[in-house]
mmCIF file of C-alpha atoms in Angstrom:
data_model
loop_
_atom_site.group_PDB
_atom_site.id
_atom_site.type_symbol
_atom_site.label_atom_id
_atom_site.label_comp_id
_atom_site.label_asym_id
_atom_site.label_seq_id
_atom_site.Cartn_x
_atom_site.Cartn_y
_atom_site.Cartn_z
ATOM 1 C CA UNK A 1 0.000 0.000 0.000
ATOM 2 C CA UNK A 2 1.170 3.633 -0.171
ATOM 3 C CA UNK A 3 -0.152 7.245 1.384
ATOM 4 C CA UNK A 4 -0.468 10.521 -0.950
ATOM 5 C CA UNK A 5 -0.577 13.466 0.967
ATOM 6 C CA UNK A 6 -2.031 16.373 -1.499
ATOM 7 C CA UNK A 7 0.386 19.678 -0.617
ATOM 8 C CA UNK A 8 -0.440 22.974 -1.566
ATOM 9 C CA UNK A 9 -0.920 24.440 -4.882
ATOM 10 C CA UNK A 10 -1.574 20.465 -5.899
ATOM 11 C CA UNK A 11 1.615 19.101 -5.155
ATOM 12 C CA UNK A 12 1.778 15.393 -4.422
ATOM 13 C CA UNK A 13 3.585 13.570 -1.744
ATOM 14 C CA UNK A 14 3.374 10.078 -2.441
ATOM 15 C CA UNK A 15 4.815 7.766 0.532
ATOM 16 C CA UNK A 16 5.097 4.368 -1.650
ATOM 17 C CA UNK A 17 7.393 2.249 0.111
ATOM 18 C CA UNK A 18 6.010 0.319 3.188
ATOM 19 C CA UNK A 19 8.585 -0.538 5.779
ATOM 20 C CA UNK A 20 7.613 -3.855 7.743
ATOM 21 C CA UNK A 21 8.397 -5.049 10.939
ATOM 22 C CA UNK A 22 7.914 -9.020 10.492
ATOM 23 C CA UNK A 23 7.562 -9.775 13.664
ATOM 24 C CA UNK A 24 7.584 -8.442 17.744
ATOM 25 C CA UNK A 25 7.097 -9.983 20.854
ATOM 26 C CA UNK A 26 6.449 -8.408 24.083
ATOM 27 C CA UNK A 27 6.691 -10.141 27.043
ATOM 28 C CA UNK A 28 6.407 -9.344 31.078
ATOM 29 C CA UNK A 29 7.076 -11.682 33.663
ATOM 30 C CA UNK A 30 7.382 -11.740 37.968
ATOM 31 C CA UNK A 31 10.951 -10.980 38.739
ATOM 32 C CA UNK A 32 13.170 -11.283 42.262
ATOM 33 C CA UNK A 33 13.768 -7.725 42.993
ATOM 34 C CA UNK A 34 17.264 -6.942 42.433
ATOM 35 C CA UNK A 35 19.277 -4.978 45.267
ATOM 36 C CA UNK A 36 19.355 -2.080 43.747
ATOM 37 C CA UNK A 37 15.614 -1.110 43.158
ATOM 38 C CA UNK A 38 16.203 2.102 41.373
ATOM 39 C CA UNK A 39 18.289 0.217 38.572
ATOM 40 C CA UNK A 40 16.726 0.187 35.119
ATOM 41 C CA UNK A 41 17.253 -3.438 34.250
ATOM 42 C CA UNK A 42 16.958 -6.907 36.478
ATOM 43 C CA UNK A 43 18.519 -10.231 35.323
ATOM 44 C CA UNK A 44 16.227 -13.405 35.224
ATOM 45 C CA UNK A 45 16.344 -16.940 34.362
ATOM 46 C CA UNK A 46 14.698 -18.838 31.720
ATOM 47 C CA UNK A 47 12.510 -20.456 34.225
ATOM 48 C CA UNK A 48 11.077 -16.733 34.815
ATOM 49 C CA UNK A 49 10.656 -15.860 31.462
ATOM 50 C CA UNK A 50 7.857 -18.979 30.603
ATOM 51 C CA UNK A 51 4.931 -20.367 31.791
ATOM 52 C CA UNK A 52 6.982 -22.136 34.707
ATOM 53 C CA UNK A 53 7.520 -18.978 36.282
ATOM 54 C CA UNK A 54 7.630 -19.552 40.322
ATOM 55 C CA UNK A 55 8.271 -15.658 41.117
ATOM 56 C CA UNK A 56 5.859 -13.236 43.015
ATOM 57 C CA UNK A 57 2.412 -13.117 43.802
ATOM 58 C CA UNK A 58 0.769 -14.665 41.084
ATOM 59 C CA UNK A 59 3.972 -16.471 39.142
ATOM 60 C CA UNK A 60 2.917 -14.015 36.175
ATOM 61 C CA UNK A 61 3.746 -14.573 32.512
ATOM 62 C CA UNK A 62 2.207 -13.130 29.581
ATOM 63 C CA UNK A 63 3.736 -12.712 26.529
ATOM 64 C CA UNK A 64 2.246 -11.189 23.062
ATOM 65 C CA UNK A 65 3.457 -11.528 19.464
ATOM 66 C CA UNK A 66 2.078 -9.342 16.596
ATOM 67 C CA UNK A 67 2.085 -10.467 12.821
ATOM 68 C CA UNK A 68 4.009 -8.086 10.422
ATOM 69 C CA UNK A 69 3.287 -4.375 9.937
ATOM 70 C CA UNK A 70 4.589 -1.267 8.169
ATOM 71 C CA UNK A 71 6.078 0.540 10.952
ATOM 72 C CA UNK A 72 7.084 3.360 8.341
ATOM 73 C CA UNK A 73 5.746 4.785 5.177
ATOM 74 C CA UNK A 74 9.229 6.319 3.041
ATOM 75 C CA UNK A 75 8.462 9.355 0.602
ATOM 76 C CA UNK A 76 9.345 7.714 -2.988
ATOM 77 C CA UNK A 77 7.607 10.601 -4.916
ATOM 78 C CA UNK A 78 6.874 14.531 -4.912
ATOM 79 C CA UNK A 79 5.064 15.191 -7.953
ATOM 80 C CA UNK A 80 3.883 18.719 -9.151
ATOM 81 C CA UNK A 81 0.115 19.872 -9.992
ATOM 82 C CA UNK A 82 0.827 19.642 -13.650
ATOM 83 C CA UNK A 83 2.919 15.896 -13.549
ATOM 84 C CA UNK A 84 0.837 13.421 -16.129
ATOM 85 C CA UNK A 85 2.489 10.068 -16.388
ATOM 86 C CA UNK A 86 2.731 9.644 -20.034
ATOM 87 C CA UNK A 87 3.785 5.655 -20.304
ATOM 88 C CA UNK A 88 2.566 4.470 -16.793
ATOM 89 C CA UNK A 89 5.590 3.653 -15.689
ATOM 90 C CA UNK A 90 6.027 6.127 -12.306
ATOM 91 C CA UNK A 91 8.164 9.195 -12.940
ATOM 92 C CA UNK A 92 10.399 9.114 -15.589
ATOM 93 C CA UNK A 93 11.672 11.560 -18.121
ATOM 94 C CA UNK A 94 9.224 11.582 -20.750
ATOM 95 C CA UNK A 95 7.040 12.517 -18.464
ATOM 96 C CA UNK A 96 4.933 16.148 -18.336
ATOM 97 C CA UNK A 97 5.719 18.507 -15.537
ATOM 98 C CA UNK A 98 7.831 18.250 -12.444
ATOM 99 C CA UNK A 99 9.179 15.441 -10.029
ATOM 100 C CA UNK A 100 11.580 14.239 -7.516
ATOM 101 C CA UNK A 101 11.678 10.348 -7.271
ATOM 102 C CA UNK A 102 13.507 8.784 -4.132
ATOM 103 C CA UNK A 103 15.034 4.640 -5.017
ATOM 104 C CA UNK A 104 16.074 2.818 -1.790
ATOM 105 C CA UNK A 105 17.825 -0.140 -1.219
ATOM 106 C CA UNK A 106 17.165 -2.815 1.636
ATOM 107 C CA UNK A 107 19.864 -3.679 3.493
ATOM 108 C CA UNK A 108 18.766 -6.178 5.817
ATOM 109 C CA UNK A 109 15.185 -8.314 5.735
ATOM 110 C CA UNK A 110 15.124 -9.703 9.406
ATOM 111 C CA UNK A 111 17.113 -7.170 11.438
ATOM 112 C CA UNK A 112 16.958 -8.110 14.959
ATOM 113 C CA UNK A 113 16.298 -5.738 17.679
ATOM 114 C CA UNK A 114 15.513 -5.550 21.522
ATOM 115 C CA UNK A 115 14.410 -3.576 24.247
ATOM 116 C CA UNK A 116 16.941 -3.504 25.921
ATOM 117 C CA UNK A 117 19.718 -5.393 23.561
ATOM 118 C CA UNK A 118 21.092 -6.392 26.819
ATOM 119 C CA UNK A 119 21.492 -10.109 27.362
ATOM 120 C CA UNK A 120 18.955 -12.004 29.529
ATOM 121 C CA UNK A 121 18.016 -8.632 31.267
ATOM 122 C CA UNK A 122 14.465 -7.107 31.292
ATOM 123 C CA UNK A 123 13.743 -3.123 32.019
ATOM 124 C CA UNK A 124 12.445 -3.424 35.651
ATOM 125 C CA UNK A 125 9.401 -2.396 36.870
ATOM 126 C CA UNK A 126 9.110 -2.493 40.852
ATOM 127 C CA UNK A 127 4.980 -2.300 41.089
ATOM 128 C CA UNK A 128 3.724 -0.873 44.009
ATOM 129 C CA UNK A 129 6.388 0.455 46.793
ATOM 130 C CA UNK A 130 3.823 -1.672 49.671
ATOM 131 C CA UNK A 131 4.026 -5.192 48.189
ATOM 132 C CA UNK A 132 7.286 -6.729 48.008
ATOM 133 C CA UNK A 133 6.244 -9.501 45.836
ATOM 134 C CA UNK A 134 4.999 -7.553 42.629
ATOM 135 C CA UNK A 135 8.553 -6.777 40.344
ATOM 136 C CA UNK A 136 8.077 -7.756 37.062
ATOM 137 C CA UNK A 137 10.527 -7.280 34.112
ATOM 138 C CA UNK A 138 9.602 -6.468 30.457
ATOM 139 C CA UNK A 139 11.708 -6.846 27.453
ATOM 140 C CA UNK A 140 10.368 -6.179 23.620
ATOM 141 C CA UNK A 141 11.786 -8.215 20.598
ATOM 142 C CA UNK A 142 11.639 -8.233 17.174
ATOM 143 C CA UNK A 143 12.511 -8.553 12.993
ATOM 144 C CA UNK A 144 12.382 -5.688 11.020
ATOM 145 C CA UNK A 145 13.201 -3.882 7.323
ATOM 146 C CA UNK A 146 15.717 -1.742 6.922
ATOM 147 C CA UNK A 147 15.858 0.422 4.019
ATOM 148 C CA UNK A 148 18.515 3.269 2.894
ATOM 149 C CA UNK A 149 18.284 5.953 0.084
ATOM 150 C CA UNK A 150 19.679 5.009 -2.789
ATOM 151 C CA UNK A 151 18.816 7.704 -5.642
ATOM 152 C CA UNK A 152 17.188 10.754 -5.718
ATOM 153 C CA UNK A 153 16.451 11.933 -8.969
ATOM 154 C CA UNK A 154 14.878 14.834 -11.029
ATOM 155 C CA UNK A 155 14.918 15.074 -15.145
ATOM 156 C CA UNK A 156 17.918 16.986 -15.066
ATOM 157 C CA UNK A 157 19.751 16.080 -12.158
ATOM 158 C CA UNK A 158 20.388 12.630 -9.978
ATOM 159 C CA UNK A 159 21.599 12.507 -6.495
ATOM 160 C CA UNK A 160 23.506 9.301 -5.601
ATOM 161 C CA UNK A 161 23.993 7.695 -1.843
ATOM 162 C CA UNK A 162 27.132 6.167 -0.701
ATOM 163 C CA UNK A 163 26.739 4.123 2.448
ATOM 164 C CA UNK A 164 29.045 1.736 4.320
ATOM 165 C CA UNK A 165 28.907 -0.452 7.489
ATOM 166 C CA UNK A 166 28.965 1.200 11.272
ATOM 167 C CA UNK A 167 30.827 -0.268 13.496
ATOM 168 C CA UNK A 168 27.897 0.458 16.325
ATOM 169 C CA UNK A 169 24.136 0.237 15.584
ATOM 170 C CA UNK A 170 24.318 -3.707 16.166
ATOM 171 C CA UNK A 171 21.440 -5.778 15.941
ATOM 172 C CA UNK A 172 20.199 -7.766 18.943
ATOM 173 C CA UNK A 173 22.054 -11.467 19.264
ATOM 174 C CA UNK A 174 18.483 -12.876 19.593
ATOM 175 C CA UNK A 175 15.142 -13.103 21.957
ATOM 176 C CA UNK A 176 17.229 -13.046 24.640
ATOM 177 C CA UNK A 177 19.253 -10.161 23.961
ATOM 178 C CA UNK A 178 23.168 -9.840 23.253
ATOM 179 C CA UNK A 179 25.039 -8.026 20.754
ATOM 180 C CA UNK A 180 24.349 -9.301 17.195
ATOM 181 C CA UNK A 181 27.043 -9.219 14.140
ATOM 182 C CA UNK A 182 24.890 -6.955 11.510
ATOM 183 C CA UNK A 183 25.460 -3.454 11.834
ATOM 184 C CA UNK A 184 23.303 -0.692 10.293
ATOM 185 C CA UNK A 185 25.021 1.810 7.797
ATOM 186 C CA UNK A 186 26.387 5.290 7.703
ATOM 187 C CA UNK A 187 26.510 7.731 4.825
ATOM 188 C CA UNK A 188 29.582 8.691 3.376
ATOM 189 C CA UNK A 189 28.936 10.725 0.964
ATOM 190 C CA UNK A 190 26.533 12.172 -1.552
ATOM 191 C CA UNK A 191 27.175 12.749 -5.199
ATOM 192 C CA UNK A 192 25.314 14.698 -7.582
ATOM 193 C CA UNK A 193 25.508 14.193 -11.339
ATOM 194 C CA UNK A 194 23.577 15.624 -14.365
ATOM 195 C CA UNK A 195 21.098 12.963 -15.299
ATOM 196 C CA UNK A 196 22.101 12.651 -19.110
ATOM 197 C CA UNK A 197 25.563 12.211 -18.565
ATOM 198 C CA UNK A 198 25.171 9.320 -15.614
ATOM 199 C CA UNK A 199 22.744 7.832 -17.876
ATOM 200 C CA UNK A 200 25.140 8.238 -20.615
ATOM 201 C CA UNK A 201 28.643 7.472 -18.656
ATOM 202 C CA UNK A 202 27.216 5.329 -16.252
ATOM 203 C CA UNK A 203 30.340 4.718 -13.555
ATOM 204 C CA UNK A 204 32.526 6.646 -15.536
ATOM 205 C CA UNK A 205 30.379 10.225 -14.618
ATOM 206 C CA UNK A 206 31.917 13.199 -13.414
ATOM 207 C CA UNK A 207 29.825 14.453 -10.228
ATOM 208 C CA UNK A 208 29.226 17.954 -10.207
ATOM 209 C CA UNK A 209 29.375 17.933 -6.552
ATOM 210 C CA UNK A 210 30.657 15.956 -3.754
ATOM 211 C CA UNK A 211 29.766 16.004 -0.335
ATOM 212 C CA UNK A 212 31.443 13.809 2.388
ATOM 213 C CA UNK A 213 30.283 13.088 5.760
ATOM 214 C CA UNK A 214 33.217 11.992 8.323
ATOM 215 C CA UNK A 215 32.395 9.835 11.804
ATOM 216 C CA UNK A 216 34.071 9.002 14.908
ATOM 217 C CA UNK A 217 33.488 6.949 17.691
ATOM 218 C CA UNK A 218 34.440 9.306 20.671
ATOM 219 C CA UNK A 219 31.096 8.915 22.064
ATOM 220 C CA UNK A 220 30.632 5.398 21.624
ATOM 221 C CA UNK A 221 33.995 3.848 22.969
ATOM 222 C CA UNK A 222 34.117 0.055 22.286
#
């Protein structure tokens, strides 16, 4: 499916690429209370984190999975108040009037994340201050899309994306949290060519303009 968002003066926003989380599970369970009640996570076993659980009041366990579901719409098209697609084909040069067509590329189909990524630990919730027996932990897991600009592209000019791999942004090791080995990506650099001549030269195009992006991990140490 896709959204079009009518602008002013006509103008066309056309969101046309559904991002999909395939699948999330949420899941809260009774917890021993850890010694340090204002902490943000508690440990558990897998004993807790089942039906089996023998913790609290009421040995609660509930957990909840929900089938796949665009968790973002990406803008693919702005198209002007005079734009008539001549061959039915989406936006493409032969076409009247105006437009600005965005191309991504998926990177990663099943990218696994948690909250929180850390392993076998649940965000803590200590209930009410008057029972001692209520602490429950809560962790949220899940597959998901991930898509990146590719192209953006006009009839006269075409912006190009240059992405490589982080060496943060991990994905989750699994259910039970951990540091995975996929990474998410980081933009190096943007080029911008005249569309005839990248049509034309392909790889061997000369960018009118270059613009680099440059990282570091100061803040993120290890």
């Amino acid at each position: 499916g896709q959204i079009i968002v009518h602008g002013d003066e006509g103008k066309r926003y056309v969101f046309g690429l559904p991002a999909y989380n395939t699948y999330q599970k949420e899941v809260s369970f009774n917890v021993t209370a850890p010694a340090n009640k204002s902490g943000a996570l508690v440990s558990y076993s897998a004993e807790d984190n089942s039906v089996n659980n023998k913790k609290g009041l009421d040995h609660y366990f509930d957990a909840t999975t929900t089938p796949p579901f665009a968790y973002a719409y990406y803008l693919t098209d702005v198209l002007s108040s005079d734009y008539v697609d001549i061959s039915d084909d989406g936006p493409s040069p032969d076409d009247y009037g105006n437009y600005t067509k965005v191309s991504y590329t998926k990177t990663h189909s099943n990218f696994k994340w948690r909250t929180p990524v850390e392993k076998d630990s649940a965000q803590y919730d200590s209930g009410l201050y008057s029972k001692d027996d209520d602490d429950k932990g809560h962790y949220i897991y899940g597959t998901k899309d991930i898509w990146y600009p590719a192209t953006i592209e006009t009839k006269t000019e075409i912006a190009v994306f240059h992405t490589s791999s982080r060496s943060d942004a991990l994905e989750a090791f699994d259910e039970y949290g951990g540091k995975g080995s996929s990474s998410m990506l980081k933009l190096d650099s943007i080029s911008l060519y005249n569309y005839a001549d990248k049509q034309l030269s392909g790889n061997g195009a000369v960018p009118l303009l270059r613009v680099h992006f440059v990282y570091n991990y100061s803040l993120c140490q290890g």
